[in-house]
PDB file of C-alpha atoms and ligand atoms in Angstrom:
ATOM      1  CA  MET A   1      -0.120  -0.287   0.012  1.00 59.00           C
ATOM      2  CA  THR A   2       1.765   3.158  -1.029  1.00 75.00           C
ATOM      3  CA  THR A   3       0.212   4.980   2.038  1.00 80.00           C
ATOM      4  CA  SER A   4       2.035   2.493   4.396  1.00 78.00           C
ATOM      5  CA  PRO A   5       4.772   4.235   6.316  1.00 77.00           C
ATOM      6  CA  SER A   6       7.209   1.354   5.015  1.00 74.00           C
ATOM      7  CA  ASN A   7       6.917   3.044   1.721  1.00 76.00           C
ATOM      8  CA  HIS A   8       8.145   6.536   3.184  1.00 78.00           C
ATOM      9  CA  PHE A   9      10.591   5.819   5.678  1.00 80.00           C
ATOM     10  CA  LYS A  10      13.556   4.952   3.347  1.00 82.00           C
ATOM     11  CA  TYR A  11      16.678   6.031   5.408  1.00 87.00           C
ATOM     12  CA  CYS A  12      17.287   5.405   9.216  1.00 88.00           C
ATOM     13  CA  PRO A  13      16.613   8.532  11.315  1.00 88.00           C
ATOM     14  CA  ARG A  14      19.856   7.832  13.251  1.00 91.00           C
ATOM     15  CA  CYS A  15      22.216   6.901  11.041  1.00 93.00           C
ATOM     16  CA  ALA A  16      20.819   7.671   7.454  1.00 91.00           C
ATOM     17  CA  ALA A  17      21.585   3.996   6.212  1.00 88.00           C
ATOM     18  CA  GLY A  18      19.036   3.214   3.449  1.00 84.00           C
ATOM     19  CA  GLY A  19      16.637   0.119   2.552  1.00 69.00           C
ATOM     20  CA  ILE A  20      17.866  -1.858   5.121  1.00 60.00           C
ATOM     21  CA  PHE A  21      15.114  -2.028   7.708  1.00 68.00           C
ATOM     22  CA  ASP A  22      12.975  -4.924   9.414  1.00 71.00           C
ATOM     23  CA  PHE A  23       9.904  -3.172   9.002  1.00 70.00           C
ATOM     24  CA  THR A  24       6.529  -4.342  10.465  1.00 73.00           C
ATOM     25  CA  ASP A  25       3.106  -2.804  10.752  1.00 70.00           C
ATOM     26  CA  LYS A  26       4.488  -1.693  14.665  1.00 81.00           C
ATOM     27  CA  ALA A  27       7.846  -0.631  14.096  1.00 84.00           C
ATOM     28  CA  PHE A  28      11.320  -0.453  12.381  1.00 83.00           C
ATOM     29  CA  LYS A  29      14.647  -1.604  13.099  1.00 86.00           C
ATOM     30  CA  CYS A  30      17.725  -0.503  11.547  1.00 88.00           C
ATOM     31  CA  HIS A  31      20.402  -3.339  10.923  1.00 86.00           C
ATOM     32  CA  SER A  32      23.146  -0.758  10.456  1.00 90.00           C
ATOM     33  CA  CYS A  33      23.081   0.936  13.886  1.00 92.00           C
ATOM     34  CA  GLY A  34      20.468  -1.116  15.857  1.00 90.00           C
ATOM     35  CA  PHE A  35      17.691   1.983  16.280  1.00 90.00           C
ATOM     36  CA  HIS A  36      14.362   0.481  17.013  1.00 89.00           C
ATOM     37  CA  PHE A  37      11.382   2.930  16.333  1.00 88.00           C
ATOM     38  CA  PHE A  38       7.792   1.865  17.062  1.00 89.00           C
ATOM     39  CA  LEU A  39       4.895   3.313  15.336  1.00 86.00           C
ATOM     40  CA  ASN A  40       2.477   3.176  18.164  1.00 91.00           C
ATOM     41  CA  SER A  41      -0.870   5.062  17.672  1.00 93.00           C
ATOM     42  CA  SER A  42      -1.205   8.598  18.106  1.00 95.00           C
ATOM     43  CA  ALA A  43      -3.463   9.699  21.017  1.00 97.00           C
ATOM     44  CA  ALA A  44      -6.387  12.122  19.918  1.00 97.00           C
ATOM     45  CA  VAL A  45      -9.201  13.313  21.849  1.00 98.00           C
ATOM     46  CA  THR A  46     -12.863  13.861  20.652  1.00 98.00           C
ATOM     47  CA  ALA A  47     -15.362  16.222  22.086  1.00 98.00           C
ATOM     48  CA  ILE A  48     -19.262  15.182  22.181  1.00 97.00           C
ATOM     49  CA  ILE A  49     -20.911  18.166  23.199  1.00 97.00           C
ATOM     50  CA  PHE A  50     -24.699  18.550  23.372  1.00 96.00           C
ATOM     51  CA  GLU A  51     -26.743  21.644  23.716  1.00 94.00           C
ATOM     52  CA  LYS A  52     -30.117  21.735  25.855  1.00 91.00           C
ATOM     53  CA  THR A  53     -32.452  20.759  23.450  1.00 91.00           C
ATOM     54  CA  GLY A  54     -30.291  17.568  22.606  1.00 92.00           C
ATOM     55  CA  LYS A  55     -29.098  18.354  19.332  1.00 95.00           C
ATOM     56  CA  LEU A  56     -25.226  17.533  19.020  1.00 96.00           C
ATOM     57  CA  LEU A  57     -22.475  20.214  18.008  1.00 97.00           C
ATOM     58  CA  MET A  58     -20.390  19.337  15.424  1.00 97.00           C
ATOM     59  CA  VAL A  59     -18.171  20.710  13.243  1.00 96.00           C
ATOM     60  CA  ARG A  60     -17.096  21.604   9.230  1.00 95.00           C
ATOM     61  CA  ARG A  61     -13.167  20.695   8.963  1.00 92.00           C
ATOM     62  CA  GLY A  62     -11.163  23.783   7.667  1.00 91.00           C
ATOM     63  CA  ILE A  63      -7.920  21.747   6.901  1.00 87.00           C
ATOM     64  CA  GLU A  64      -7.015  18.659   4.991  1.00 86.00           C
ATOM     65  CA  PRO A  65      -8.168  15.547   4.969  1.00 84.00           C
ATOM     66  CA  HIS A  66     -11.655  15.920   4.410  1.00 88.00           C
ATOM     67  CA  PHE A  67     -11.572  19.781   4.260  1.00 92.00           C
ATOM     68  CA  GLY A  68     -15.274  20.710   4.320  1.00 93.00           C
ATOM     69  CA  ALA A  69     -16.613  17.253   6.335  1.00 93.00           C
ATOM     70  CA  LEU A  70     -18.698  16.942   9.288  1.00 95.00           C
ATOM     71  CA  ASP A  71     -16.573  16.170  11.983  1.00 95.00           C
ATOM     72  CA  PHE A  72     -16.334  16.246  15.783  1.00 97.00           C
ATOM     73  CA  PRO A  73     -14.359  18.746  17.638  1.00 97.00           C
ATOM     74  CA  GLY A  74     -10.765  17.610  18.632  1.00 96.00           C
ATOM     75  CA  GLY A  75      -7.134  17.048  17.912  1.00 94.00           C
ATOM     76  CA  PHE A  76      -4.161  15.059  18.583  1.00 95.00           C
ATOM     77  CA  ILE A  77      -2.755  15.244  22.405  1.00 98.00           C
ATOM     78  CA  ASP A  78       0.380  17.584  22.573  1.00 97.00           C
ATOM     79  CA  PRO A  79       3.786  15.610  24.109  1.00 96.00           C
ATOM     80  CA  GLY A  80       3.437  16.038  27.602  1.00 97.00           C
ATOM     81  CA  GLU A  81      -0.457  16.632  27.637  1.00 98.00           C
ATOM     82  CA  SER A  82      -2.852  14.711  29.523  1.00 98.00           C
ATOM     83  CA  ALA A  83      -6.013  14.029  27.609  1.00 98.00           C
ATOM     84  CA  GLU A  84      -8.371  15.984  29.931  1.00 98.00           C
ATOM     85  CA  GLU A  85      -5.989  18.984  29.417  1.00 98.00           C
ATOM     86  CA  ALA A  86      -6.142  18.308  25.371  1.00 98.00           C
ATOM     87  CA  ILE A  87      -9.776  18.385  24.878  1.00 98.00           C
ATOM     88  CA  LEU A  88     -10.495  21.389  26.880  1.00 98.00           C
ATOM     89  CA  ARG A  89      -7.595  23.174  25.296  1.00 98.00           C
ATOM     90  CA  GLU A  90      -9.084  21.817  21.674  1.00 97.00           C
ATOM     91  CA  VAL A  91     -12.589  22.815  22.447  1.00 97.00           C
ATOM     92  CA  LYS A  92     -11.191  26.178  23.486  1.00 96.00           C
ATOM     93  CA  GLU A  93      -9.081  26.530  20.541  1.00 95.00           C
ATOM     94  CA  GLU A  94     -11.739  25.372  17.933  1.00 95.00           C
ATOM     95  CA  LEU A  95     -15.184  26.759  19.293  1.00 96.00           C
ATOM     96  CA  ASN A  96     -14.232  29.115  22.204  1.00 96.00           C
ATOM     97  CA  LEU A  97     -16.070  27.244  24.837  1.00 97.00           C
ATOM     98  CA  GLU A  98     -15.215  26.128  28.362  1.00 97.00           C
ATOM     99  CA  PRO A  99     -16.910  22.915  29.233  1.00 97.00           C
ATOM    100  CA  TYR A 100     -17.727  23.067  33.095  1.00 96.00           C
ATOM    101  CA  LYS A 101     -17.535  19.462  33.128  1.00 96.00           C
ATOM    102  CA  ILE A 102     -15.974  16.351  31.141  1.00 97.00           C
ATOM    103  CA  LYS A 103     -16.383  12.846  31.258  1.00 95.00           C
ATOM    104  CA  TYR A 104     -14.670  10.139  29.868  1.00 96.00           C
ATOM    105  CA  TRP A 105     -17.183   8.129  27.215  1.00 94.00           C
ATOM    106  CA  ALA A 106     -15.045   5.461  25.001  1.00 95.00           C
ATOM    107  CA  SER A 107     -11.777   4.917  22.466  1.00 97.00           C
ATOM    108  CA  PHE A 108     -12.323   4.389  18.828  1.00 97.00           C
ATOM    109  CA  PRO A 109      -8.997   3.320  16.615  1.00 96.00           C
ATOM    110  CA  ASN A 110      -8.643   5.364  13.359  1.00 94.00           C
ATOM    111  CA  GLU A 111      -6.931   5.511  10.258  1.00 90.00           C
ATOM    112  CA  TYR A 112      -5.696   9.475   9.550  1.00 84.00           C
ATOM    113  CA  LEU A 113      -3.937  10.171   6.186  1.00 84.00           C
ATOM    114  CA  TYR A 114      -1.696  12.933   6.493  1.00 83.00           C
ATOM    115  CA  SER A 115       1.030  14.137   4.253  1.00 84.00           C
ATOM    116  CA  GLY A 116       0.387  10.372   2.005  1.00 86.00           C
ATOM    117  CA  THR A 117       1.340   8.651   5.201  1.00 86.00           C
ATOM    118  CA  ILE A 118      -1.131   6.537   7.273  1.00 87.00           C
ATOM    119  CA  VAL A 119      -1.123   7.488  10.840  1.00 89.00           C
ATOM    120  CA  ASN A 120      -2.769   5.328  13.059  1.00 92.00           C
ATOM    121  CA  THR A 121      -4.538   6.892  16.086  1.00 95.00           C
ATOM    122  CA  ILE A 122      -6.480   6.285  18.940  1.00 97.00           C
ATOM    123  CA  ASP A 123      -9.797   8.608  19.445  1.00 97.00           C
ATOM    124  CA  LEU A 124     -10.247   9.104  23.163  1.00 98.00           C
ATOM    125  CA  VAL A 125     -13.799  10.790  23.317  1.00 97.00           C
ATOM    126  CA  PHE A 126     -15.172  12.859  26.150  1.00 97.00           C
ATOM    127  CA  LEU A 127     -18.689  14.194  26.959  1.00 96.00           C
ATOM    128  CA  CYS A 128     -18.422  17.676  27.473  1.00 97.00           C
ATOM    129  CA  SER A 129     -20.968  19.593  29.419  1.00 96.00           C
ATOM    130  CA  ILE A 130     -21.573  23.052  28.139  1.00 95.00           C
ATOM    131  CA  ASP A 131     -23.966  25.229  29.936  1.00 92.00           C
ATOM    132  CA  ASP A 132     -23.536  28.871  27.886  1.00 92.00           C
ATOM    133  CA  PHE A 133     -22.715  28.620  24.329  1.00 95.00           C
ATOM    134  CA  SER A 134     -22.953  32.350  23.912  1.00 95.00           C
ATOM    135  CA  ALA A 135     -19.243  32.828  22.912  1.00 95.00           C
ATOM    136  CA  ILE A 136     -18.952  30.264  20.712  1.00 96.00           C
ATOM    137  CA  LYS A 137     -17.261  31.231  17.301  1.00 94.00           C
ATOM    138  CA  HIS A 138     -15.366  28.768  14.754  1.00 91.00           C
ATOM    139  CA  LEU A 139     -11.479  29.536  15.186  1.00 88.00           C
ATOM    140  CA  ASP A 140      -8.297  27.432  14.611  1.00 82.00           C
ATOM    141  CA  ASP A 141      -8.874  24.508  11.761  1.00 86.00           C
ATOM    142  CA  VAL A 142     -12.744  25.029  12.021  1.00 91.00           C
ATOM    143  CA  MET A 143     -14.240  26.621   8.966  1.00 94.00           C
ATOM    144  CA  ASP A 144     -17.990  26.387  10.578  1.00 95.00           C
ATOM    145  CA  PHE A 145     -19.812  24.593  13.105  1.00 96.00           C
ATOM    146  CA  GLU A 146     -23.467  23.351  13.372  1.00 96.00           C
ATOM    147  CA  PHE A 147     -25.960  21.758  15.684  1.00 97.00           C
ATOM    148  CA  VAL A 148     -27.496  18.714  14.252  1.00 97.00           C
ATOM    149  CA  GLU A 149     -30.344  15.871  15.328  1.00 96.00           C
ATOM    150  CA  VAL A 150     -28.076  12.651  15.869  1.00 94.00           C
ATOM    151  CA  SER A 151     -30.576  10.558  14.082  1.00 94.00           C
ATOM    152  CA  SER A 152     -30.132  12.342  10.944  1.00 95.00           C
ATOM    153  CA  ILE A 153     -26.578  12.357  10.590  1.00 96.00           C
ATOM    154  CA  ASP A 154     -25.419  10.389   7.264  1.00 95.00           C
ATOM    155  CA  VAL A 155     -22.879   8.047   8.373  1.00 95.00           C
ATOM    156  CA  LYS A 156     -21.568   7.379   5.195  1.00 93.00           C
ATOM    157  CA  GLN A 157     -20.908  11.205   4.791  1.00 92.00           C
ATOM    158  CA  LEU A 158     -18.748  11.175   7.456  1.00 95.00           C
ATOM    159  CA  PRO A 159     -14.756  11.599   6.929  1.00 90.00           C
ATOM    160  CA  PHE A 160     -13.176   8.746   9.254  1.00 91.00           C
ATOM    161  CA  LEU A 161     -13.745   5.629  10.271  1.00 93.00           C
ATOM    162  CA  SER A 162     -13.770   6.753  14.193  1.00 95.00           C
ATOM    163  CA  VAL A 163     -16.134   9.801  13.434  1.00 96.00           C
ATOM    164  CA  GLN A 164     -18.478   7.274  11.803  1.00 97.00           C
ATOM    165  CA  ASN A 165     -17.997   4.446  14.410  1.00 97.00           C
ATOM    166  CA  ILE A 166     -19.059   7.333  17.617  1.00 97.00           C
ATOM    167  CA  VAL A 167     -21.869   8.321  15.558  1.00 97.00           C
ATOM    168  CA  ARG A 168     -23.241   4.815  14.941  1.00 96.00           C
ATOM    169  CA  ARG A 169     -22.911   4.123  18.915  1.00 95.00           C
ATOM    170  CA  LEU A 170     -24.853   7.591  19.640  1.00 95.00           C
ATOM    171  CA  GLN A 171     -27.460   6.485  17.063  1.00 94.00           C
ATOM    172  CA  ASN A 172     -28.036   3.073  19.059  1.00 93.00           C
ATOM    173  CA  THR A 173     -27.630   4.716  22.445  1.00 88.00           C
ATOM    174  CA  LYS A 174     -31.130   5.132  23.997  1.00 81.00           C
ATOM    175  CA  ASP A 175     -30.128   8.320  25.631  1.00 79.00           C
ATOM    176  CA  PRO A 176     -27.315   9.786  23.904  1.00 71.00           C
ATOM    177  CA  THR A 177     -26.984  12.703  25.932  1.00 72.00           C
ATOM    178  CA  ASN A 178     -26.680  10.860  29.321  1.00 70.00           C
ATOM    179  CA  PHE A 179     -24.133   8.094  28.943  1.00 58.00           C
TER     180      PHE A 179
HETATM  181 ZN1   ZN B   1      20.334   3.107  11.724  1.00 55.12          ZN
END
């Protein structure tokens, strides 16, 4: 597969030896200097935010991949940052909102095509409680936001496997605003 990291990492990042790796889905190892590097899933956070009427707050992506597609607020966890810090930072950065309470829900693996290479991620989903939406504005890598009925979302139009699976699970949850 041309998007596999094994097609893009041609030289050892430590000793610059080329073409002499043991490469698996999880790691590569340089035969020349012994450098061993693991391709672990990158941790990301996803925000589930409902407003009082039960509509779900989603965003329109303002960046590639999947520019313009409906998505959840969220993003990658920075090095040294906790998942709780990351979800609060992302909701503030993308929507100028400050949840008063967050609650971990579930995790969803994803494949994120970036710069032509597949990045495996694990999306940690948090239910974010917000009382006051008056400060909302779309910022950062978000071009717009929408309040949508969970039941009306067409899963096939969603950009990522994890986003599709999160919405499917919400659609199959009796009271998704209270999980
Ligand atoms: Zn090396």
